[in-house]
Amino acid sequence: MENYDIVIVGGGPAGLAAAVSARKSGIDKILILERDNELGGILNQCIHNGFGLHTFKEELTGPEYAYRFMQQVFDEKIEYKLHTMVMDISDDRIVTAMNRTDGMFQIKAGAVILAMGCRERPRGALNIPGYRPAGIFSAGTAQRLVNIEGYMPGREVVILGSGDIGLIMARRMTLEGAKVKVVAELMPYSGGLKRNIVQCLDDFGIPLKLSHTVVDIEGKEHLSAVTIAEVGSDGKPIPGTEERYTCDTLLLSCGLIPENELSREMGVNMSPVTNGPIVNESLETSIPGVFACGNVLHVHDLVDFVSQEATLAGENAAAFVKNGCKDVSDEKGIEIVATEGARYTVPSTVSLDRMNDLLTVRFRVGAVYQDSYVSVYFNDTRVMHNLKKIMAPGEMEQIILQKEKLKEFEGLNKITVKIEKE
Ligand SMILES: Cc1cc2nc3c(=O)[nH]c(=O)nc-3n(C[C@H](O)[C@H](O)[C@H](O)COP(=O)(O)OP(=O)(O)OC[C@H]3O[C@@H](n4cnc5c(N)ncnc54)[C@H](O)[C@@H]3O)c2cc1C
């Protein structure tokens, strides 16, 4: 069995940034395992611009952004294997993978970085009534068909769900000559970024109907129409509000699910809110030496934050290897609790010994909040109270914790993040 210092599962933006930072932290034997035929992950199909404003201070397309990191992987001569599917990881970090040339093989890893990304919520989970004709795609599948395979899924389109991929595909399909008739969103707010609503819907005159869902699908062989209706506060369709749209394509953009089958099977403690691993300030999971970053940890809006997070995971995995791969987490760390409007935090514990001078804690709110405060409490004392004009579930929020302030606070055992009106 071959030994590597660090094995990274997934060669998307998270895996690439983690690999580069581990190398820069002095780690020699690093291997990226990627099941696809190229590095870059999902960004390869995101050919629109808007990537990299934070990281590179310029507007790049998805493939351009991914290539900046791929180039560093090539320059640093970091090893990677494509067409390679990781099948299993044991809790003592033996990685089992397979591909066509090596067959099934195992690697003993000093540290493992989970960077498997996320996938779209499948239609089966959405309980839409009607037949199952051709013409219904997830927005990401349609994105791949149009941008990589060169096929148009259809000409008259209805989109269910206003996640970012759905919004981006509304614009993309329009630019390719299709008529996007409506975007229906079950929730009273959009699941996507405000900038995408403006640039992808408003600029093209595409209506967004909040609190609406699909109640009927017509067509036996191929989709011919869908009916949407308004939903009440109980989430149920309101009779008499139905609107029928003839169309040949229905795109579904109803959320992303972190790809954590491997993590679950190896026994990593998972968050029921993010569907990702629970991690400490080092982005280390409940299994020592196993780190997580990117969309497998929690779904991000911006890839720039994925890269930042993955850089930290790479540094921490490198530190673990340099410490002789020993579990030094003798203390549990201070708990970070999300409550009253804040749905979760990543990380969910912080150790004073291990944290850097500054720690970014990311979280999402559960509803739309206007003119409200992000408050942070150390035990029962409020220590941060930041006014925000607007917060929505589609936009990730963050706070920065300072090590010095945590150290100064005597007897600190709980940090609470909540949303307050005043
Ligand atoms: C369809 C879709 C479209 C998106 N569009 C945008 C967008 O326009 N703008 C934006 O900012 N964000 C977009 N996102 C979010 C985007 O995923 C993130 O910004 C970023 O790509 C996340 O990086 P990642 O490395 O965590 O995940 P990914 O880019 O998904 O990379 C994960 C990689 O892991 C590999 N992998 C998974 N499991 C295994 C395994 N068992 N063995 C080996 N390899 C494995 C996958 O093949 C993949 O290459 C989109 C997401 C999806 C799903």
CSV table of C-alpha atoms in Angstrom, one decimal, residues 116-261:
chain,number,residue,atom,x,y,z
A,116,MET,CA,-16.3,16.3,-2.8
A,117,GLY,CA,-18.5,19.3,-3.4
A,118,CYS,CA,-22.3,19.1,-3.7
A,119,ARG,CA,-25.0,17.9,-6.0
A,120,GLU,CA,-28.4,19.2,-6.9
A,121,ARG,CA,-31.5,18.1,-5.1
A,122,PRO,CA,-33.1,15.5,-7.4
A,123,ARG,CA,-36.6,15.9,-8.7
A,124,GLY,CA,-37.8,12.7,-6.9
A,125,ALA,CA,-37.4,14.6,-3.6
A,126,LEU,CA,-39.7,17.4,-4.7
A,127,ASN,CA,-43.1,15.7,-5.0
A,128,ILE,CA,-44.3,17.3,-8.1
A,129,PRO,CA,-47.5,15.8,-9.4
A,130,GLY,CA,-48.1,14.8,-13.0
A,131,TYR,CA,-46.4,12.5,-15.5
A,132,ARG,CA,-42.6,12.1,-15.8
A,133,PRO,CA,-42.2,13.2,-19.4
A,134,ALA,CA,-38.9,14.2,-21.2
A,135,GLY,CA,-38.0,17.8,-20.9
A,136,ILE,CA,-37.5,18.1,-17.1
A,137,PHE,CA,-33.9,18.7,-16.1
A,138,SER,CA,-32.0,19.9,-13.0
A,139,ALA,CA,-30.6,23.4,-13.8
A,140,GLY,CA,-27.1,22.0,-13.4
A,141,THR,CA,-27.7,19.3,-16.0
A,142,ALA,CA,-29.1,21.8,-18.4
A,143,GLN,CA,-26.0,24.0,-17.7
A,144,ARG,CA,-23.7,21.1,-18.6
A,145,LEU,CA,-25.7,20.3,-21.7
A,146,VAL,CA,-25.6,23.9,-23.0
A,147,ASN,CA,-22.1,24.9,-21.9
A,148,ILE,CA,-20.1,21.7,-22.4
A,149,GLU,CA,-22.0,19.3,-24.6
A,150,GLY,CA,-23.5,22.0,-26.9
A,151,TYR,CA,-27.1,20.9,-26.7
A,152,MET,CA,-30.2,23.1,-26.1
A,153,PRO,CA,-32.6,21.3,-23.8
A,154,GLY,CA,-35.6,23.3,-25.2
A,155,ARG,CA,-37.1,26.5,-26.4
A,156,GLU,CA,-39.8,27.5,-24.0
A,157,VAL,CA,-38.7,27.2,-20.4
A,158,VAL,CA,-40.2,27.4,-16.9
A,159,ILE,CA,-37.9,27.3,-13.9
A,160,LEU,CA,-38.8,26.0,-10.5
A,161,GLY,CA,-36.6,27.3,-7.7
A,162,SER,CA,-34.6,30.5,-7.5
A,163,GLY,CA,-31.3,29.1,-6.4
A,164,ASP,CA,-28.3,30.7,-8.1
A,165,ILE,CA,-27.9,28.0,-10.7
A,166,GLY,CA,-31.6,28.4,-11.7
A,167,LEU,CA,-31.1,32.2,-12.0
A,168,ILE,CA,-28.0,31.8,-14.1
A,169,MET,CA,-29.6,29.3,-16.4
A,170,ALA,CA,-32.6,31.7,-16.9
A,171,ARG,CA,-30.1,34.2,-18.4
A,172,ARG,CA,-28.1,31.5,-20.2
A,173,MET,CA,-31.2,30.0,-21.9
A,174,THR,CA,-32.4,33.4,-22.9
A,175,LEU,CA,-29.0,34.3,-24.4
A,176,GLU,CA,-29.2,31.0,-26.4
A,177,GLY,CA,-32.6,32.1,-27.9
A,178,ALA,CA,-35.0,30.3,-25.6
A,179,LYS,CA,-38.0,32.1,-24.0
A,180,VAL,CA,-37.9,31.8,-20.2
A,181,LYS,CA,-41.5,32.4,-19.2
A,182,VAL,CA,-41.3,32.5,-15.4
A,183,VAL,CA,-39.2,31.5,-12.4
A,184,ALA,CA,-41.4,30.1,-9.6
A,185,GLU,CA,-40.1,30.0,-6.0
A,186,LEU,CA,-41.8,28.2,-3.2
A,187,MET,CA,-40.4,30.4,-0.5
A,188,PRO,CA,-41.4,34.1,0.0
A,189,TYR,CA,-37.8,35.0,-0.7
A,190,SER,CA,-35.3,33.9,-3.4
A,191,GLY,CA,-32.7,31.3,-2.6
A,192,GLY,CA,-30.1,33.1,-4.8
A,193,LEU,CA,-27.9,36.1,-4.5
A,194,LYS,CA,-29.4,39.6,-5.0
A,195,ARG,CA,-26.9,40.3,-7.8
A,196,ASN,CA,-28.1,37.3,-9.7
A,197,ILE,CA,-31.8,38.3,-9.5
A,198,VAL,CA,-30.9,41.7,-10.9
A,199,GLN,CA,-28.4,40.5,-13.6
A,200,CYS,CA,-30.1,37.3,-14.7
A,201,LEU,CA,-33.9,38.0,-14.3
A,202,ASP,CA,-34.6,41.8,-14.0
A,203,ASP,CA,-32.2,42.7,-16.9
A,204,PHE,CA,-34.0,40.3,-19.2
A,205,GLY,CA,-37.6,41.0,-18.0
A,206,ILE,CA,-38.0,37.4,-16.6
A,207,PRO,CA,-40.7,37.4,-13.9
A,208,LEU,CA,-39.9,35.9,-10.5
A,209,LYS,CA,-43.0,34.6,-8.7
A,210,LEU,CA,-42.3,34.1,-5.0
A,211,SER,CA,-44.5,31.8,-2.9
A,212,HIS,CA,-45.4,29.8,-6.0
A,213,THR,CA,-44.9,26.2,-6.9
A,214,VAL,CA,-45.6,23.8,-9.7
A,215,VAL,CA,-48.9,22.0,-9.2
A,216,ASP,CA,-49.2,20.2,-12.5
A,217,ILE,CA,-47.1,18.8,-15.3
A,218,GLU,CA,-48.6,18.0,-18.7
A,219,GLY,CA,-47.3,15.8,-21.4
A,220,LYS,CA,-46.8,12.0,-21.6
A,221,GLU,CA,-43.9,11.6,-23.9
A,222,HIS,CA,-42.6,15.2,-23.7
A,223,LEU,CA,-43.4,18.1,-21.5
A,224,SER,CA,-46.1,20.4,-23.0
A,225,ALA,CA,-47.1,22.7,-20.1
A,226,VAL,CA,-46.8,23.2,-16.4
A,227,THR,CA,-49.2,24.9,-14.0
A,228,ILE,CA,-48.0,26.9,-11.1
A,229,ALA,CA,-50.0,28.2,-8.2
A,230,GLU,CA,-49.5,30.5,-5.2
A,231,VAL,CA,-48.9,28.9,-1.9
A,232,GLY,CA,-50.2,30.1,1.5
A,233,SER,CA,-48.2,30.4,4.7
A,234,ASP,CA,-48.9,26.7,5.3
A,235,GLY,CA,-47.0,25.9,2.1
A,236,LYS,CA,-50.1,24.6,0.4
A,237,PRO,CA,-51.3,25.8,-3.1
A,238,ILE,CA,-54.2,28.3,-2.9
A,239,PRO,CA,-57.1,27.2,-5.1
A,240,GLY,CA,-58.0,29.7,-7.9
A,241,THR,CA,-54.4,31.1,-8.2
A,242,GLU,CA,-53.3,28.6,-10.9
A,243,GLU,CA,-51.5,29.9,-14.0
A,244,ARG,CA,-50.8,27.5,-16.9
A,245,TYR,CA,-47.6,28.0,-19.1
A,246,THR,CA,-47.1,26.1,-22.3
A,247,CYS,CA,-43.4,25.0,-22.3
A,248,ASP,CA,-41.1,22.2,-23.5
A,249,THR,CA,-38.6,22.5,-20.6
A,250,LEU,CA,-38.8,22.6,-16.9
A,251,LEU,CA,-35.6,23.4,-15.0
A,252,LEU,CA,-35.4,22.5,-11.3
A,253,SER,CA,-33.1,24.6,-9.1
A,254,CYS,CA,-34.3,23.5,-5.7
A,255,GLY,CA,-31.1,23.4,-3.6
A,256,LEU,CA,-27.8,21.6,-3.3
A,257,ILE,CA,-26.9,18.7,-1.1
A,258,PRO,CA,-23.3,18.2,0.1
A,259,GLU,CA,-21.9,14.9,-1.2
A,260,ASN,CA,-21.2,13.2,2.1
A,261,GLU,CA,-21.8,9.5,1.5
